[in-house]
PDB file of C-alpha atoms in Angstrom:
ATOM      1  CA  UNK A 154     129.425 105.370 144.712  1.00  0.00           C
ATOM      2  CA  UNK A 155     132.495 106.712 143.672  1.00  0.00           C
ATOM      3  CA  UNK A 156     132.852 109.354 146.458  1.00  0.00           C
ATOM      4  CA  UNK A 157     132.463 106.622 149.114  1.00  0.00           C
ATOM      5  CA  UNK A 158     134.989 104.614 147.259  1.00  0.00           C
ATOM      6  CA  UNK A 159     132.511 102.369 145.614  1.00  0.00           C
ATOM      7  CA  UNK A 160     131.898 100.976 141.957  1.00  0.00           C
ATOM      8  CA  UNK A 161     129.406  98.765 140.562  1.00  0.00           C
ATOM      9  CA  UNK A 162     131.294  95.238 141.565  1.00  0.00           C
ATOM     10  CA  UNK A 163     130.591  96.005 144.929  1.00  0.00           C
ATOM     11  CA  UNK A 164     126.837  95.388 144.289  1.00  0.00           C
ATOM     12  CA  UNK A 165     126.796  91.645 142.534  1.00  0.00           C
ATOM     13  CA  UNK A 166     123.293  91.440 142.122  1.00  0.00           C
ATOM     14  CA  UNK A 167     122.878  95.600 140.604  1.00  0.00           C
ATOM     15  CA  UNK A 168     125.551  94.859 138.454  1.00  0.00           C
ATOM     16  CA  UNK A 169     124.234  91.711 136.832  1.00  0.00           C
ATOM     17  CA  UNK A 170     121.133  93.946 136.244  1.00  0.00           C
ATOM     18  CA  UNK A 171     122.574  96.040 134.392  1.00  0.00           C
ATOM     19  CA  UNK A 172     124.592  93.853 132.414  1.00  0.00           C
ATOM     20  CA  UNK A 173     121.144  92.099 131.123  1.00  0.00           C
ATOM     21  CA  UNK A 174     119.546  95.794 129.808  1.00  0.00           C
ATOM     22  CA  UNK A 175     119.605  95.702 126.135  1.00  0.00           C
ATOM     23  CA  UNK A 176     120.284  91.905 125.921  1.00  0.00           C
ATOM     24  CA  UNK A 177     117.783  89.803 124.986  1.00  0.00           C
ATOM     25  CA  UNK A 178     117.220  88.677 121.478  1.00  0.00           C
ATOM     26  CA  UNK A 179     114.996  90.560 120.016  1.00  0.00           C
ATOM     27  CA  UNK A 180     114.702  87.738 116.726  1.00  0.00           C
ATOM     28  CA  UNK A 181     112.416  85.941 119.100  1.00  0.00           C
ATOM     29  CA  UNK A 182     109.470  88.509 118.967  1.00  0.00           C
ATOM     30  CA  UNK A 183     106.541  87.801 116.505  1.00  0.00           C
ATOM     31  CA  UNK A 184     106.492  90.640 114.185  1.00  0.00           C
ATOM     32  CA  UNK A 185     102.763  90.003 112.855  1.00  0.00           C
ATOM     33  CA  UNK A 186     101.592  90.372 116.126  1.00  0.00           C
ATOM     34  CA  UNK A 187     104.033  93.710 117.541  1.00  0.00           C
ATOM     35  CA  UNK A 188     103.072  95.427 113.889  1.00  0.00           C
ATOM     36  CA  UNK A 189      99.601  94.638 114.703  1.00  0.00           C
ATOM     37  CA  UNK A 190      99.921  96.287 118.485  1.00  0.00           C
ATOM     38  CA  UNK A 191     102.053  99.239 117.014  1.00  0.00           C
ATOM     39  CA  UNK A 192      98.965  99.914 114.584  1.00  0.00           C
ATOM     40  CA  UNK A 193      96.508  99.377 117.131  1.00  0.00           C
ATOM     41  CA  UNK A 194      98.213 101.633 119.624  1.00  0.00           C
ATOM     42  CA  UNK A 195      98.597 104.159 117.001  1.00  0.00           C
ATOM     43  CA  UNK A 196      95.226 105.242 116.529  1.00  0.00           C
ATOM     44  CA  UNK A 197      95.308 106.125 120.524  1.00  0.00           C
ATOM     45  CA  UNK A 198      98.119 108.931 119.478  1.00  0.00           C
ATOM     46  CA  UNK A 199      96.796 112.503 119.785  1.00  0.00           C
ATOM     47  CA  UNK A 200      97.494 115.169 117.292  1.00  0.00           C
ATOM     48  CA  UNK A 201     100.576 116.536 118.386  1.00  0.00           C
ATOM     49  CA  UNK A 202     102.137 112.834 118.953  1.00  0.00           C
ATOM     50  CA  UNK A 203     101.775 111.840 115.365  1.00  0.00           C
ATOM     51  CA  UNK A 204     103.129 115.298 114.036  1.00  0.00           C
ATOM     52  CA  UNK A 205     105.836 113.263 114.959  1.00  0.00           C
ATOM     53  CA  UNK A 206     105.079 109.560 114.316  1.00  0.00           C
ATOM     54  CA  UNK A 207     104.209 110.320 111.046  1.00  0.00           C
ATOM     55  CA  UNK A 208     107.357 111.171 109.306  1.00  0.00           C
ATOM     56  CA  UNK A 209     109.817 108.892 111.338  1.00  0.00           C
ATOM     57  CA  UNK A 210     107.095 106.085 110.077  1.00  0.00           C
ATOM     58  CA  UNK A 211     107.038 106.972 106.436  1.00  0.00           C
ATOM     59  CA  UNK A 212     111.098 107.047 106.789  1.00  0.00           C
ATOM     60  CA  UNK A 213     111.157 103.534 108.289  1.00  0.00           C
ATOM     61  CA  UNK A 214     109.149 102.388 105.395  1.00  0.00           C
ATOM     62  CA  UNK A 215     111.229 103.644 102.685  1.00  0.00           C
ATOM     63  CA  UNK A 216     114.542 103.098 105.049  1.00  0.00           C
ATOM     64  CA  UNK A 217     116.548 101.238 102.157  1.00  0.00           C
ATOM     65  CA  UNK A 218     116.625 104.214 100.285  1.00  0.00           C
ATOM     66  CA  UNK A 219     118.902 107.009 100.048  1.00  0.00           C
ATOM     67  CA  UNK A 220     120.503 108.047 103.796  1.00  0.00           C
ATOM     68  CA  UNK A 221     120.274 111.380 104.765  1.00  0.00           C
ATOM     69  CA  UNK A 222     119.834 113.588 107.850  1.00  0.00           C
ATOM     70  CA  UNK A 223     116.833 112.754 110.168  1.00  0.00           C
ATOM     71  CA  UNK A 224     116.892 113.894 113.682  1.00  0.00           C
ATOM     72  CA  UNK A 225     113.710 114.503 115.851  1.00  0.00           C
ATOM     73  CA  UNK A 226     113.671 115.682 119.202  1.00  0.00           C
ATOM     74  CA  UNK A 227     110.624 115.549 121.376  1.00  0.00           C
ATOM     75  CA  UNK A 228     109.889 117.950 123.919  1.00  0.00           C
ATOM     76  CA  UNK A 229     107.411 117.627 126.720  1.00  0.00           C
ATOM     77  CA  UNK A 230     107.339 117.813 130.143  1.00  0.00           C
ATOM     78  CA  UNK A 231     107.051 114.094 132.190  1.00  0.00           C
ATOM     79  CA  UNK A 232     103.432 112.194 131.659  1.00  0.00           C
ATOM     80  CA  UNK A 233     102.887 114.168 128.257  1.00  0.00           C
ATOM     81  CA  UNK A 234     103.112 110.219 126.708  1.00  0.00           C
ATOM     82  CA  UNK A 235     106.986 110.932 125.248  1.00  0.00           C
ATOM     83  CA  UNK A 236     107.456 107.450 126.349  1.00  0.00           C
ATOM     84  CA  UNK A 237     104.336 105.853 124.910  1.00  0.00           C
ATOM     85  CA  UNK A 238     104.993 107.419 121.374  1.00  0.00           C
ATOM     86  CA  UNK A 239     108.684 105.915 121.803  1.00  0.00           C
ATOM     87  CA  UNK A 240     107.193 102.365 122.345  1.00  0.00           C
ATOM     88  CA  UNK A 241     104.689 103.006 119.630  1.00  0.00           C
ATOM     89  CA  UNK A 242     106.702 103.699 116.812  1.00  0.00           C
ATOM     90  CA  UNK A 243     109.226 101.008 118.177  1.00  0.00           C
ATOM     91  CA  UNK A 244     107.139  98.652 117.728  1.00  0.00           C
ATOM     92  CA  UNK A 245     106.036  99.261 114.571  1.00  0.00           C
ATOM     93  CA  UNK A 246     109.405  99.561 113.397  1.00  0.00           C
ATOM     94  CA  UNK A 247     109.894  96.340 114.159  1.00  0.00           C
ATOM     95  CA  UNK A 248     106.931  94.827 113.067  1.00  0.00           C
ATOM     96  CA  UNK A 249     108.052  96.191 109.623  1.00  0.00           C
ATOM     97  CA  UNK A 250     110.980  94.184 109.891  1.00  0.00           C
ATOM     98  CA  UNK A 251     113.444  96.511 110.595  1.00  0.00           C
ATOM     99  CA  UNK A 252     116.240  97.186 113.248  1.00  0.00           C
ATOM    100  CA  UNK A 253     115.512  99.363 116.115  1.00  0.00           C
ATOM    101  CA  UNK A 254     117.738 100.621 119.150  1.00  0.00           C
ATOM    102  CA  UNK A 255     116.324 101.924 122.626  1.00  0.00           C
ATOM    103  CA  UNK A 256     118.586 103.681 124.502  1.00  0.00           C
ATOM    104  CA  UNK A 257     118.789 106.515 127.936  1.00  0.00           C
ATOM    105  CA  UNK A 258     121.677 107.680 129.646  1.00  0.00           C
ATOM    106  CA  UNK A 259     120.202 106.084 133.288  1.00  0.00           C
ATOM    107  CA  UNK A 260     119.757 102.639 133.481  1.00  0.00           C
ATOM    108  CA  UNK A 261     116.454 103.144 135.349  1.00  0.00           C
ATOM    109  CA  UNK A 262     115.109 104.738 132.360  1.00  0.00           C
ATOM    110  CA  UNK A 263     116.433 102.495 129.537  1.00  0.00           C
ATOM    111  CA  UNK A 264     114.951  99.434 131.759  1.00  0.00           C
ATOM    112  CA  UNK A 265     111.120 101.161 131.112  1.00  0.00           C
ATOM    113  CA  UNK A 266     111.349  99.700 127.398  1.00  0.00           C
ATOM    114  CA  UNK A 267     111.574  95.896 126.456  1.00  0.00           C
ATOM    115  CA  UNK A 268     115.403  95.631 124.625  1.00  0.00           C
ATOM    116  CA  UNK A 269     116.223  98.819 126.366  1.00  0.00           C
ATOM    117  CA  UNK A 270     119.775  99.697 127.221  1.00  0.00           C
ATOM    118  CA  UNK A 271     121.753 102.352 128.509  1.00  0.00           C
ATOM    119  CA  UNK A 272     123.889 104.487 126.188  1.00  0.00           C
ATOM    120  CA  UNK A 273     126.964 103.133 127.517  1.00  0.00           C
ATOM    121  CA  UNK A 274     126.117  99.982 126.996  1.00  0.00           C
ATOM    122  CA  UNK A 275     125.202 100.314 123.265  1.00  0.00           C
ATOM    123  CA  UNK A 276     127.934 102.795 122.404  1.00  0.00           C
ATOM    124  CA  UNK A 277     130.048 101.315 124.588  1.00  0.00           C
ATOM    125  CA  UNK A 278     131.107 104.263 126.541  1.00  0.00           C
ATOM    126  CA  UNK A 279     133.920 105.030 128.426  1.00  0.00           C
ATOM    127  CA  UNK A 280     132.978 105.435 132.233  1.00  0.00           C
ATOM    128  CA  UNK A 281     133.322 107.785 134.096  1.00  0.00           C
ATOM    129  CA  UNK A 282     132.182 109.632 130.817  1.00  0.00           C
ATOM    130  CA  UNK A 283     134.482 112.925 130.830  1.00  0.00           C
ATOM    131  CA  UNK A 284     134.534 115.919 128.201  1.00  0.00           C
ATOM    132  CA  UNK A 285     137.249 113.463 126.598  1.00  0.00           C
ATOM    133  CA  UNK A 286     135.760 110.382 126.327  1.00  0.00           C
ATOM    134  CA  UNK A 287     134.959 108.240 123.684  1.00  0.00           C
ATOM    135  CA  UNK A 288     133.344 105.430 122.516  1.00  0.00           C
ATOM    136  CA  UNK A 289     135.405 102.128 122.510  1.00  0.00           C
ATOM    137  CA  UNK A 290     133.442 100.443 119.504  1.00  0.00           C
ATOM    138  CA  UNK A 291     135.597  98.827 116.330  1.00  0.00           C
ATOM    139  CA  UNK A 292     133.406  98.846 112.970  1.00  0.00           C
ATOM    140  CA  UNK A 293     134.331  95.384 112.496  1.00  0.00           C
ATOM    141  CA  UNK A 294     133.429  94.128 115.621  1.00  0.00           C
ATOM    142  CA  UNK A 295     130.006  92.345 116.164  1.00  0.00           C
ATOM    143  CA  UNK A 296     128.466  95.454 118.461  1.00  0.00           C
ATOM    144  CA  UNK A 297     129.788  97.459 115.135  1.00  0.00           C
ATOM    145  CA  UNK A 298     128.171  95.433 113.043  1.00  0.00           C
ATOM    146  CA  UNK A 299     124.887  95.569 115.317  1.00  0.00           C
ATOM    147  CA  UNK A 300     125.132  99.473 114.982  1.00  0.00           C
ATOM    148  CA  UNK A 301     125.782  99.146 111.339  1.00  0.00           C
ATOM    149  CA  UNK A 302     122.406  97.339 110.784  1.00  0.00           C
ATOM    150  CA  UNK A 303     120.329  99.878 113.116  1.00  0.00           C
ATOM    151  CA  UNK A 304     117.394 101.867 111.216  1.00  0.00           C
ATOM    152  CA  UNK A 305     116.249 103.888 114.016  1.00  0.00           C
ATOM    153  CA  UNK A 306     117.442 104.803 117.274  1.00  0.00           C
ATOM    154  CA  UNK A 307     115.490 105.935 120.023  1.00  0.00           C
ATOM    155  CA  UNK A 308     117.064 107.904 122.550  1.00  0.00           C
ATOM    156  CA  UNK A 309     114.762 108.909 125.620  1.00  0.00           C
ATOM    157  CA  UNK A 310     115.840 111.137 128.279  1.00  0.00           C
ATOM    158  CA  UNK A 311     118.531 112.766 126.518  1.00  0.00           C
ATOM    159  CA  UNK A 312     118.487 116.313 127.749  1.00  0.00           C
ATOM    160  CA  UNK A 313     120.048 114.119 130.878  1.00  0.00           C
ATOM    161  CA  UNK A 314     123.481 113.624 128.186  1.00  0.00           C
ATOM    162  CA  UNK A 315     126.212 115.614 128.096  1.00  0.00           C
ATOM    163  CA  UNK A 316     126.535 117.190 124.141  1.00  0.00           C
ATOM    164  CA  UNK A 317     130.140 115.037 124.261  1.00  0.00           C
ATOM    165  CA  UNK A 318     127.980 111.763 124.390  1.00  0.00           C
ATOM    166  CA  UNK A 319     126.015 113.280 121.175  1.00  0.00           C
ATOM    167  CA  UNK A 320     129.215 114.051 119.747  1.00  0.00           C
ATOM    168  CA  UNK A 321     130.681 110.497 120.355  1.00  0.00           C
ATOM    169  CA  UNK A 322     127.597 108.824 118.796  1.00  0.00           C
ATOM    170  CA  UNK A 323     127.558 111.099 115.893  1.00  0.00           C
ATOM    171  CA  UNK A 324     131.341 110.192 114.957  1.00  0.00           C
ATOM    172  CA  UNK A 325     130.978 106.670 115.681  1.00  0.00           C
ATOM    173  CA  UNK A 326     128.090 106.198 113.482  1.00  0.00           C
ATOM    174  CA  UNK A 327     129.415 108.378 110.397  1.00  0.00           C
ATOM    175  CA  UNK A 328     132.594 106.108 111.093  1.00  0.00           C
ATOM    176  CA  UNK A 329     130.680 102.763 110.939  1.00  0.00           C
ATOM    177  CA  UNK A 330     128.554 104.238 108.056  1.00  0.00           C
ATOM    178  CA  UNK A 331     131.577 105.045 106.310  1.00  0.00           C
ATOM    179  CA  UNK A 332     129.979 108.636 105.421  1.00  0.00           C
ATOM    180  CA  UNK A 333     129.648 111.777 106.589  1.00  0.00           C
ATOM    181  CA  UNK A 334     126.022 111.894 107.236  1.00  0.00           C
ATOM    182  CA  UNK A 335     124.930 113.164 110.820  1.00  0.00           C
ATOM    183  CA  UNK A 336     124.635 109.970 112.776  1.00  0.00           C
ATOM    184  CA  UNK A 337     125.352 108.254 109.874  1.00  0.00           C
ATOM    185  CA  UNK A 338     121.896 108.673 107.998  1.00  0.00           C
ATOM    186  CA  UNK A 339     120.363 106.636 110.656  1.00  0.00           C
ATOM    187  CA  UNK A 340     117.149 107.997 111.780  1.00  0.00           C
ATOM    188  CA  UNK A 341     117.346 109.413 115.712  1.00  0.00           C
ATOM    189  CA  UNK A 342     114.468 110.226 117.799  1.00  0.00           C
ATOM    190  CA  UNK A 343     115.412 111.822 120.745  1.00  0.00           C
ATOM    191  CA  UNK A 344     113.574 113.144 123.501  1.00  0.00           C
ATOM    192  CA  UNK A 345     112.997 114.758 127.303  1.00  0.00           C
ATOM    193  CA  UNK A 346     112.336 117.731 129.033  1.00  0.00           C
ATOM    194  CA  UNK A 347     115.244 120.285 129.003  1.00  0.00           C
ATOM    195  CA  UNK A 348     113.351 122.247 132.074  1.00  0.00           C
ATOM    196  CA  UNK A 349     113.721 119.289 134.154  1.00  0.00           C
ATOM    197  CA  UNK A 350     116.698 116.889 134.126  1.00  0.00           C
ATOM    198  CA  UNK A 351     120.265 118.557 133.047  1.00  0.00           C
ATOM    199  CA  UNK A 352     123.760 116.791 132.996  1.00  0.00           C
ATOM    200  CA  UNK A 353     125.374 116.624 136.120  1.00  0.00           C
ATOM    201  CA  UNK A 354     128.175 118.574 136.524  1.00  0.00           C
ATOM    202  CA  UNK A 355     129.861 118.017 140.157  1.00  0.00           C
ATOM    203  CA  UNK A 356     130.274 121.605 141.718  1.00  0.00           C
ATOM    204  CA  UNK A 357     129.806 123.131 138.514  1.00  0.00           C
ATOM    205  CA  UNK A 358     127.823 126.579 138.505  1.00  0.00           C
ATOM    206  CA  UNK A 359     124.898 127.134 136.370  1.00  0.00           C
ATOM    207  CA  UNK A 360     126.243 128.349 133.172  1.00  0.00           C
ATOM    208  CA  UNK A 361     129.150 125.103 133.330  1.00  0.00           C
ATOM    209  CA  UNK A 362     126.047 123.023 133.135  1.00  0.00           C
ATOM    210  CA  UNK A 363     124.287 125.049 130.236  1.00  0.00           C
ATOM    211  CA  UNK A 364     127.842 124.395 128.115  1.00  0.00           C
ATOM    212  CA  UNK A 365     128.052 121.073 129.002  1.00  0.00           C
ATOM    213  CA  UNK A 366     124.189 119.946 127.586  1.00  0.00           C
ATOM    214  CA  UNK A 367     123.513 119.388 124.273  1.00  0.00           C
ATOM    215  CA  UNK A 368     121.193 122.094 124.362  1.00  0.00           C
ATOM    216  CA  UNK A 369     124.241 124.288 123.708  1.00  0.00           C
ATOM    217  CA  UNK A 370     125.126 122.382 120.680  1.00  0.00           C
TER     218      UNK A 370
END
């Protein structure tokens, strides 16, 4: 858009889509019953799926207590059920009463999860996002406050992130924790496929794009 001059105002009805990612209220879901599909759907996960359910469950369960590092990154190629596992554990999250956050860095993947959002939208990041950018979040303000309360976040697709968006959300959550726990001692999932989607670097050769993914963190 922005080569032929465009931005998202130009497109009422795109723009109002996006806007509504992430924004229904999620206190409206019935718990008994979403814990009761997270269970059920569960006991579908293969082997290697709840290698990592497994752990990221027993930490939402005993969330309360002492934060400290947890950060999970999926791998798999597309249709290996990345997305399905996401859901899953979501889910039961939630069921269990506590807060959870699904975010991507497209909007047409954060829109493939109910509550999803993009990570501007629930980092509030600057855009264009540059190797400078930063998040434009307050602690004290109410989206602050929503991060604040978060027990897990779920970030899918984010091999497609530059490693200055997972630098931003790092800092911004140690600043709204008030410690200096990666991501605040919230637990992340993240996950993707680095063989297949990298950050897009315009005209940049292949090595520019190897510094600018996280993978190079």
């Amino acid at each position: 858009m922005l080569n032929q001059d465009k931005q998202l105002s130009d497109y009422p009805q795109l723009e109002a889509y996006m806007a509504e990612i992430g924004m229904e209220n999620e206190d409206t879901i019935d718990l008994k019953i979403l814990l009761s599909e997270g269970l059920a759907e569960y006991a579908t996960l293969n082997k290697e799926q709840k290698a990592i359910a497994d752990p990221i469950i027993e930490k939402i369960k005993n969330s309360t207590q002492k934060k400290e590092k947890c950060c999970v990154f999926a791998d798999g190629p597309g249709g290996c059920g990345k997305s399905y596992l996401f859901n899953v554990i979501r889910k039961i999250a939630l069921g269990y009463g506590k807060k959870a956050m699904v975010m991507a860095w497209s909007g047409i993947a954060a829109s493939l999860y109910p509550f999803g959002r993009t990570c501007h939208n629930g980092f509030k990041l600057e855009f264009p996002f540059e190797n400078d950018s930063n998040s434009g979040i307050k602690p004290s303000s109410p989206q602050g406050q929503l991060l604040k309360e978060l027990d897990i976040i779920i970030w899918d697709e984010f091999p497609m992130a530059p490693k200055r968006a997972l630098e931003v959300v790092d800092g911004k959550l140690r600043e709204i924790m008030g410690n200096d726990i990666p991501f605040g001692g919230k637990i992340l999932l993240t996950g993707g496929d680095f063989r297949q989607i990298a950050p897009i670097v315009e005209n940049g050769t292949r090595q520019e794009t190897i510094n600018t993914s996280s993978f190079a963190t």
